[in-house]
Tab-separated table of C-alpha atoms in Angstrom:
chain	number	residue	atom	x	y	z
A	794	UNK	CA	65.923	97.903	107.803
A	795	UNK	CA	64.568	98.296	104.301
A	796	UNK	CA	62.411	101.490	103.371
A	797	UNK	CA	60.673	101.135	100.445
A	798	UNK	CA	58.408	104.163	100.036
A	799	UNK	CA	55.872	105.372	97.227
A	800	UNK	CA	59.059	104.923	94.373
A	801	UNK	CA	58.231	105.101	90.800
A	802	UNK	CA	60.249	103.657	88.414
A	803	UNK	CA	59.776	104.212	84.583
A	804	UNK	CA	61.555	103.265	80.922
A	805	UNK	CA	61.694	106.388	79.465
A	806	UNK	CA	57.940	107.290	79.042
A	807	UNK	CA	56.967	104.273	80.216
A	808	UNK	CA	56.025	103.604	84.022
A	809	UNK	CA	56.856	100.157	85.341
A	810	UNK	CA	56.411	100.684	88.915
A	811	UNK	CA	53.113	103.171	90.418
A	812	UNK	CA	54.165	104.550	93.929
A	813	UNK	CA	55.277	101.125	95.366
A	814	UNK	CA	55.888	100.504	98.992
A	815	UNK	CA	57.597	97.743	100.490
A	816	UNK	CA	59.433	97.200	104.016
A	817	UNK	CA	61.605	93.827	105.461
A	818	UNK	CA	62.412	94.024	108.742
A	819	UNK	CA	65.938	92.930	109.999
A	820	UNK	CA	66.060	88.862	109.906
A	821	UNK	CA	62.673	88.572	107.849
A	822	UNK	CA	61.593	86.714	104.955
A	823	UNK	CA	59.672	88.725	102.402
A	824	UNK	CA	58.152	87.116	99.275
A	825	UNK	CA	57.155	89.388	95.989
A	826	UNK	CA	54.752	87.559	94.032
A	827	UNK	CA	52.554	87.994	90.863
A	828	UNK	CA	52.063	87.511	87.274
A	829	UNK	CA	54.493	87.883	84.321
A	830	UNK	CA	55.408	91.609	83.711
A	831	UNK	CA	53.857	92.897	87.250
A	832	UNK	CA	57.190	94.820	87.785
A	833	UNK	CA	58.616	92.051	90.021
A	834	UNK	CA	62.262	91.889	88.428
A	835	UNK	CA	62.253	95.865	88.139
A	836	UNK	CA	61.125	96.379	91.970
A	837	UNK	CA	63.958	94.156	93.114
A	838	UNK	CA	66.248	95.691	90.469
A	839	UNK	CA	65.427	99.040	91.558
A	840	UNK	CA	66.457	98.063	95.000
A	841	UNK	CA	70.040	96.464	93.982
A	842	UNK	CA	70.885	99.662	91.896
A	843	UNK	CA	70.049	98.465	88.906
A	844	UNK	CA	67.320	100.503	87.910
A	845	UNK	CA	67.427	103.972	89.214
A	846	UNK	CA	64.009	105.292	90.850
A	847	UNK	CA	61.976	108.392	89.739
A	848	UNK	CA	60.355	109.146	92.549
A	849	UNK	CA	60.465	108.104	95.992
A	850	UNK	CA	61.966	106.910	99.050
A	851	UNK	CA	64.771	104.119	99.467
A	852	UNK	CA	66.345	103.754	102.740
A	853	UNK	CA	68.180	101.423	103.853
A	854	UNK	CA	68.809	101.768	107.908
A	855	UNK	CA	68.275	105.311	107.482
A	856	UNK	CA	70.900	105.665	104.286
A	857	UNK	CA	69.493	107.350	101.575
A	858	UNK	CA	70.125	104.631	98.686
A	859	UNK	CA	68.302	107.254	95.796
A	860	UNK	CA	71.870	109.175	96.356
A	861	UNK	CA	74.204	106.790	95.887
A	862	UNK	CA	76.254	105.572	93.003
A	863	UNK	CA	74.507	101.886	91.833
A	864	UNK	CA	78.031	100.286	93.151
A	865	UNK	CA	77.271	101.624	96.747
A	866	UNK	CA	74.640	99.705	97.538
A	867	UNK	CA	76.372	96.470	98.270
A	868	UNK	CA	78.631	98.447	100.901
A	869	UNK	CA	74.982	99.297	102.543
A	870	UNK	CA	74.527	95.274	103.008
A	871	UNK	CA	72.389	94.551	99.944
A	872	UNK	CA	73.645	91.367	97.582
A	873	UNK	CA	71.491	90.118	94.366
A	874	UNK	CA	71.064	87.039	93.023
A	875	UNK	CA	69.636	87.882	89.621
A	876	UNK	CA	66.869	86.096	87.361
A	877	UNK	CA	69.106	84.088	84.916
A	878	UNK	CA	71.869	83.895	87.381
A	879	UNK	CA	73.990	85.483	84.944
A	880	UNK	CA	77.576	83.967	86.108
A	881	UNK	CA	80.668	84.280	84.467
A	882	UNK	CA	80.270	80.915	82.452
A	883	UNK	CA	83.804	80.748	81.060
A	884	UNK	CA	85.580	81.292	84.860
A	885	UNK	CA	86.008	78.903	87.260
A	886	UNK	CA	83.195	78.368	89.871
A	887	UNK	CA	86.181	79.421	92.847
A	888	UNK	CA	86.621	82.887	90.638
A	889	UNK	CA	82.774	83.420	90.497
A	890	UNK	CA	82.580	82.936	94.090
A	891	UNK	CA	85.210	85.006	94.983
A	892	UNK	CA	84.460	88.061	92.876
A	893	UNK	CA	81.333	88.140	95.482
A	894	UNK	CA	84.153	88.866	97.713
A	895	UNK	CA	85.761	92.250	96.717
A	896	UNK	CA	83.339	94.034	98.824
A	897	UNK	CA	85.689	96.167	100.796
A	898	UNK	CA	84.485	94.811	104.379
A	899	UNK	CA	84.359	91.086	103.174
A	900	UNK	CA	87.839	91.111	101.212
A	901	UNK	CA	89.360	90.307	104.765
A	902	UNK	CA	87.142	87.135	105.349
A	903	UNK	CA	86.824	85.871	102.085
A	904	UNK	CA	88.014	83.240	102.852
A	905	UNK	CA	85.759	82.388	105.530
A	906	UNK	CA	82.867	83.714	103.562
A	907	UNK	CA	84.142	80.662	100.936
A	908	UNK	CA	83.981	77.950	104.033
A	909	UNK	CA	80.423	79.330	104.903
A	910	UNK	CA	79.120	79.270	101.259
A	911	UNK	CA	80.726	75.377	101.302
A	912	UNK	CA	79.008	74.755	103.950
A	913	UNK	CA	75.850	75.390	102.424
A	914	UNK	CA	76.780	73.855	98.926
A	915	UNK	CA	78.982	71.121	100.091
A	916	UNK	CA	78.830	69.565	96.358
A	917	UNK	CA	81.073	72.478	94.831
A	918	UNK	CA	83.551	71.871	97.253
A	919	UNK	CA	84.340	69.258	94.457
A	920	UNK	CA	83.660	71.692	91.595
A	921	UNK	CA	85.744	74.960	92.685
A	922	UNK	CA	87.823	74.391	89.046
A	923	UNK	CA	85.101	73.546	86.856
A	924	UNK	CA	83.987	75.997	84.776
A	925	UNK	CA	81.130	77.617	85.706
A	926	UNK	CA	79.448	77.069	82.302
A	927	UNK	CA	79.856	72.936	82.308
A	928	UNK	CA	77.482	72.978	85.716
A	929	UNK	CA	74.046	71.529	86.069
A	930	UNK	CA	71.105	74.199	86.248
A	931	UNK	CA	70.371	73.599	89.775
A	932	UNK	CA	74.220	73.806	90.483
A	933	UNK	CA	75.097	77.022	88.709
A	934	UNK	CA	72.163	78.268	90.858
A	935	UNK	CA	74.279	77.232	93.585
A	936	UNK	CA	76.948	79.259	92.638
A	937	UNK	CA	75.020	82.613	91.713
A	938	UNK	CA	73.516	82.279	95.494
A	939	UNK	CA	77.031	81.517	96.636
A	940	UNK	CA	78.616	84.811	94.732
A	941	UNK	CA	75.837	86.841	96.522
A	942	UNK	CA	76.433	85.212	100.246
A	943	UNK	CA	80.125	86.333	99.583
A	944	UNK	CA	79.400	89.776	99.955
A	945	UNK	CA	78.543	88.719	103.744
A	946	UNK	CA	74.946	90.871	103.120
A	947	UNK	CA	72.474	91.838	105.586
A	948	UNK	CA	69.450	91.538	102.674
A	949	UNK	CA	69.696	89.646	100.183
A	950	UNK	CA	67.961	89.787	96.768
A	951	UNK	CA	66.560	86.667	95.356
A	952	UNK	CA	64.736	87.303	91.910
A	953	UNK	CA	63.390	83.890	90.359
A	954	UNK	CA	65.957	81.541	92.158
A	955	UNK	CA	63.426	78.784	91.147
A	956	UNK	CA	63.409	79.456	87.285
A	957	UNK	CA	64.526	76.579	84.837
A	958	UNK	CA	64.855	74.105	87.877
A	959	UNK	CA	63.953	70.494	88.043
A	960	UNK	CA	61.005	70.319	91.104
A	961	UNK	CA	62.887	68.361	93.365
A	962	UNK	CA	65.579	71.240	92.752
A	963	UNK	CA	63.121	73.794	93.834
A	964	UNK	CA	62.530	72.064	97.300
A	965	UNK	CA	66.406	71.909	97.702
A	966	UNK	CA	66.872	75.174	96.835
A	967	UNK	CA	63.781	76.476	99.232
A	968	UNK	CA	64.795	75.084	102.189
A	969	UNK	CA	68.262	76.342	101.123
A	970	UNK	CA	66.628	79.428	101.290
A	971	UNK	CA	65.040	79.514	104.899
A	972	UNK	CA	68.513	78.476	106.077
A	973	UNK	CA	70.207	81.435	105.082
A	974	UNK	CA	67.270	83.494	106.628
A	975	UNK	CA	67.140	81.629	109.841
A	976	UNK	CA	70.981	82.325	110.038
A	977	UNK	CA	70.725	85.707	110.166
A	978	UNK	CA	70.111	86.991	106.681
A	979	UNK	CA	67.482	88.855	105.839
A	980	UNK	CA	65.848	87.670	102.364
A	981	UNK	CA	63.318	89.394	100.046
A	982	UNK	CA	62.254	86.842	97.076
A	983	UNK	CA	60.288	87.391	93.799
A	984	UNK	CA	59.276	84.052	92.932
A	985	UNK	CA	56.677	82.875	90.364
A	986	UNK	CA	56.350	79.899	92.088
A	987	UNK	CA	53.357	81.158	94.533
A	988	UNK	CA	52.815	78.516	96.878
A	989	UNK	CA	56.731	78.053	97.886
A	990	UNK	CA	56.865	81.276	97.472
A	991	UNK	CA	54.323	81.754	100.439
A	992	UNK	CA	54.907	78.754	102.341
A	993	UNK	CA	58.286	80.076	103.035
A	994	UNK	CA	57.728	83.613	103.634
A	995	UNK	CA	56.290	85.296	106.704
A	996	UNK	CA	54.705	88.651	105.246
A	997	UNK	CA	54.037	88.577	101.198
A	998	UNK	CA	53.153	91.415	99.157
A	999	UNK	CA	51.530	90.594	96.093
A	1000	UNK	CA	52.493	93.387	92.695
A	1001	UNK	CA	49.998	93.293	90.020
A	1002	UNK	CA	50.152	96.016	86.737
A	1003	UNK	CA	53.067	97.881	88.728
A	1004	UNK	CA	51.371	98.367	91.953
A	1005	UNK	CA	50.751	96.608	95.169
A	1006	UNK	CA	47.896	94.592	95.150
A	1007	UNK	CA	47.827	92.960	98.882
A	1008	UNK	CA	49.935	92.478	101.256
A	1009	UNK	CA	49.687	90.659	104.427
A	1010	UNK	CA	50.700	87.005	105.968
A	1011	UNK	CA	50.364	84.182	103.436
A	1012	UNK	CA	47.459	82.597	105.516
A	1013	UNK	CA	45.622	86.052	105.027
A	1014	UNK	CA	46.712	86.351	101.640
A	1015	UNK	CA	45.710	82.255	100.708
A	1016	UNK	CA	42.301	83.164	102.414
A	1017	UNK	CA	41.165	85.590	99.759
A	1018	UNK	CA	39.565	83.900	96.348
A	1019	UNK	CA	41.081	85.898	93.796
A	1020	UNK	CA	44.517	85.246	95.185
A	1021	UNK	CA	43.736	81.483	94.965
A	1022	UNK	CA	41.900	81.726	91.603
A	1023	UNK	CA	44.736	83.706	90.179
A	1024	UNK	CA	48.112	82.167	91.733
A	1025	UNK	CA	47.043	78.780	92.432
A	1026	UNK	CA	44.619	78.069	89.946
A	1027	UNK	CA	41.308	77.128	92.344
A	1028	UNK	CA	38.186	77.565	90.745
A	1029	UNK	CA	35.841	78.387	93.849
A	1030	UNK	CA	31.946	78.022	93.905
């Protein structure tokens, strides 16, 4: 599904990402993890559009993404949720939810995409004509997944869905998560919050200084000291 091969990515003479390599697999659950300023929120970035790469490969079922204009890539299936959220906060939470739904292939079912997305959010069934910006964290959160899910994607892009949320938000919000996967939708999260993070995923890679560190299943990956030292804070023998 997702090709991620050997990209660099750099702001202007300064390299963010070292020949990173990545792949998620139709239907999986991928997490990204690592420190602060590993290049998590530029990999995932780099995948949506956002950031362009220098180098590298970037497939996505066999379409060259590299050659495409940064508004192309959600016609190949991809959808981001950013870090922030970054909704409109001054429109409505319907009119954030359907501007996820100008996609050309999901304009038709938008309003079936809407039902689904209700479905999963069933408390802004009630809120479709608030504004956006008068919602709880863990609500607008809602929302910016909602906008994404719109887009009816085939990956989608969750970067720090956990940031800024109460806990018993982020347990919500995770299983949230492994529904949309386990209905279909391939997911690929960058998530500071290791263990969820891991708990939820079924391969992991971990980024570190711009480069891969590990990668593996999270059992592997929780079985090696300096990932549990580092990420989870053990202090072995």
């Amino acid at each position: 599904m997702l090709d991620v091969g050997a990209i660099r990515v750099a702001y202007g003479a300064a390299t963010a990402l070292w020949d990173v390599s990545i792949q998620v697999e139709a239907g999986e659950l991928v997490s990204i993890v690592g420190p602060n300023g590993a290049g998590k929120t530029t990999l995932i970035n780099a995948i949506a559009g956002l950031n362009r790469i220098a180098s590298g490969r970037l497939d996505m079922d066999g379409v060259d993404l590299s050659r495409l204009p940064p508004h192309r890539f959600c016609d190949q299936g991809i959808a981001i949720v950013p870090e922030g959220r970054r909704l409109f906060t001054t429109m409505t939470v319907r009119e954030n939810l359907e501007l996820g739904g100008y996609r050309g292939a999901a304009r038709a079912g938008r309003q079936a995409a809407l039902d689904r997305v209700l479905a999963i959010f069933p408390i802004l069934a009630g809120r479709l004509d608030a504004v956006a910006g008068t919602l709880s964290g863990g609500q607008q959160q809602m929302v910016a997944i909602g906008r994404a899910l719109m887009a009816e994607p085939r990956l989608l892009l969750l970067d720090e869905p956990s940031l800024g949320l109460a806990p018993s938000i982020v347990l919500d919000m995770f299983a949230v998560i492994k529904r949309i996967n386990q209905a279909g939708v391939a997911v690929l999260l960058v998530e500071q919050n290791v263990a969820m993070a891991l708990e939820v995923a079924g391969r992991a890679y971990v980024l570190e200084e711009g480069r891969i560190a590990a990668e593996g299943a999270p059992q592997d990956l929780l079985a090696q000291p300096h990932i549990r030292r580092a990420y989870l804070g053990e202090h072995g023998a």
